[in-house]
mmCIF file of C-alpha atoms in Angstrom:
data_model
loop_
_atom_site.group_PDB
_atom_site.id
_atom_site.type_symbol
_atom_site.label_atom_id
_atom_site.label_comp_id
_atom_site.label_asym_id
_atom_site.label_seq_id
_atom_site.Cartn_x
_atom_site.Cartn_y
_atom_site.Cartn_z
ATOM 1 C CA MET A 1 9.142 27.632 -0.443
ATOM 2 C CA ASP A 2 6.280 28.615 -2.701
ATOM 3 C CA GLU A 3 3.006 26.718 -2.924
ATOM 4 C CA LEU A 4 3.889 24.908 -6.161
ATOM 5 C CA ALA A 5 7.223 23.634 -4.832
ATOM 6 C CA GLN A 6 5.504 22.519 -1.615
ATOM 7 C CA GLU A 7 2.887 20.601 -3.594
ATOM 8 C CA ILE A 8 5.610 18.888 -5.633
ATOM 9 C CA LEU A 9 7.512 18.031 -2.442
ATOM 10 C CA ASN A 10 4.428 16.520 -0.825
ATOM 11 C CA LEU A 11 3.764 14.311 -3.843
ATOM 12 C CA VAL A 12 7.418 13.291 -4.081
ATOM 13 C CA LYS A 13 7.382 12.182 -0.445
ATOM 14 C CA ILE A 14 4.279 10.073 -1.067
ATOM 15 C CA LYS A 15 5.899 8.465 -4.119
ATOM 16 C CA MET A 16 9.100 7.781 -2.158
ATOM 17 C CA ILE A 17 7.133 5.910 0.486
ATOM 18 C CA GLU A 18 4.980 4.026 -2.032
ATOM 19 C CA GLN A 19 8.023 2.966 -4.060
ATOM 20 C CA ALA A 20 10.363 2.468 -1.080
ATOM 21 C CA ALA A 21 12.798 4.712 -2.933
ATOM 22 C CA PHE A 22 14.730 6.594 -0.302
ATOM 23 C CA ASP A 23 18.049 7.620 -1.847
ATOM 24 C CA ARG A 24 19.064 10.971 -3.323
ATOM 25 C CA ASP A 25 18.924 9.743 -6.923
ATOM 26 C CA ALA A 26 15.390 8.445 -6.480
ATOM 27 C CA TYR A 27 14.395 11.734 -4.845
ATOM 28 C CA ASN A 28 15.767 13.680 -7.812
ATOM 29 C CA ASP A 29 14.101 11.342 -10.318
ATOM 30 C CA LEU A 30 10.759 11.672 -8.542
ATOM 31 C CA ILE A 31 11.036 15.464 -8.521
ATOM 32 C CA GLU A 32 11.639 15.425 -12.284
ATOM 33 C CA GLU A 33 8.790 12.941 -12.814
ATOM 34 C CA THR A 34 6.380 15.018 -10.756
ATOM 35 C CA ILE A 35 7.310 18.217 -12.597
ATOM 36 C CA GLN A 36 6.711 16.432 -15.905
ATOM 37 C CA ASP A 37 3.325 15.212 -14.631
ATOM 38 C CA PHE A 38 2.436 18.771 -13.584
ATOM 39 C CA ARG A 39 3.388 20.058 -17.043
ATOM 40 C CA THR A 40 1.354 17.331 -18.755
ATOM 41 C CA ASN A 41 -1.666 18.091 -16.563
ATOM 42 C CA GLY A 42 -1.381 21.858 -17.006
ATOM 43 C CA LYS A 43 -0.424 22.622 -13.406
ATOM 44 C CA MET A 44 2.875 24.066 -14.659
ATOM 45 C CA THR A 45 3.635 26.165 -17.718
ATOM 46 C CA ASP A 46 6.710 27.545 -19.423
ATOM 47 C CA ASP A 47 6.447 30.484 -17.024
ATOM 48 C CA ASP A 48 7.365 28.180 -14.127
ATOM 49 C CA ASN A 49 11.085 27.886 -13.471
ATOM 50 C CA ASP A 50 11.766 24.137 -13.323
ATOM 51 C CA GLU A 51 15.465 24.573 -12.609
ATOM 52 C CA PHE A 52 14.782 26.812 -9.615
ATOM 53 C CA ILE A 53 12.193 24.402 -8.213
ATOM 54 C CA VAL A 54 14.503 21.392 -8.641
ATOM 55 C CA ALA A 55 17.395 23.288 -7.006
ATOM 56 C CA GLU A 56 15.169 24.415 -4.142
ATOM 57 C CA LEU A 57 13.949 20.875 -3.491
ATOM 58 C CA MET A 58 17.411 19.331 -3.818
ATOM 59 C CA ASP A 59 18.705 21.869 -1.272
ATOM 60 C CA ILE A 60 16.433 20.331 1.367
ATOM 61 C CA TRP A 61 17.426 16.716 0.601
ATOM 62 C CA GLU A 62 18.957 16.186 4.042
ATOM 63 C CA GLU A 63 15.710 17.198 5.760
ATOM 64 C CA VAL A 64 13.703 14.878 3.512
ATOM 65 C CA GLU A 65 16.196 12.067 4.100
ATOM 66 C CA GLU A 66 15.790 12.412 7.864
ATOM 67 C CA GLU A 67 12.004 12.419 7.546
ATOM 68 C CA MET A 68 12.101 9.309 5.369
ATOM 69 C CA ALA A 69 14.384 7.452 7.802
ATOM 70 C CA GLU A 70 11.346 6.373 9.818
ATOM 71 C CA HIS A 71 9.695 4.905 6.744
ATOM 72 C CA ARG A 72 12.834 2.940 5.860
ATOM 73 C CA LYS A 73 12.776 1.349 9.310
ATOM 74 C CA ASN A 74 9.215 0.145 8.778
ATOM 75 C CA ILE A 75 9.924 -1.740 5.553
#
């Protein structure tokens, strides 16, 4: 995973915890939201492949879900 995708993933995990949003749809929505924020703030440009990044992050959903299981228990 490249540095940009890793940064997006880290922020998505933080948002998931803050919003107690732990399902796949919320994960996908937060990825899209974070990419949009990165575009707005100039961290991403048209040269960045959004579709590839989203696909890459969605491919690791099961790992993220397992990691977030602990946070769900603490709510």
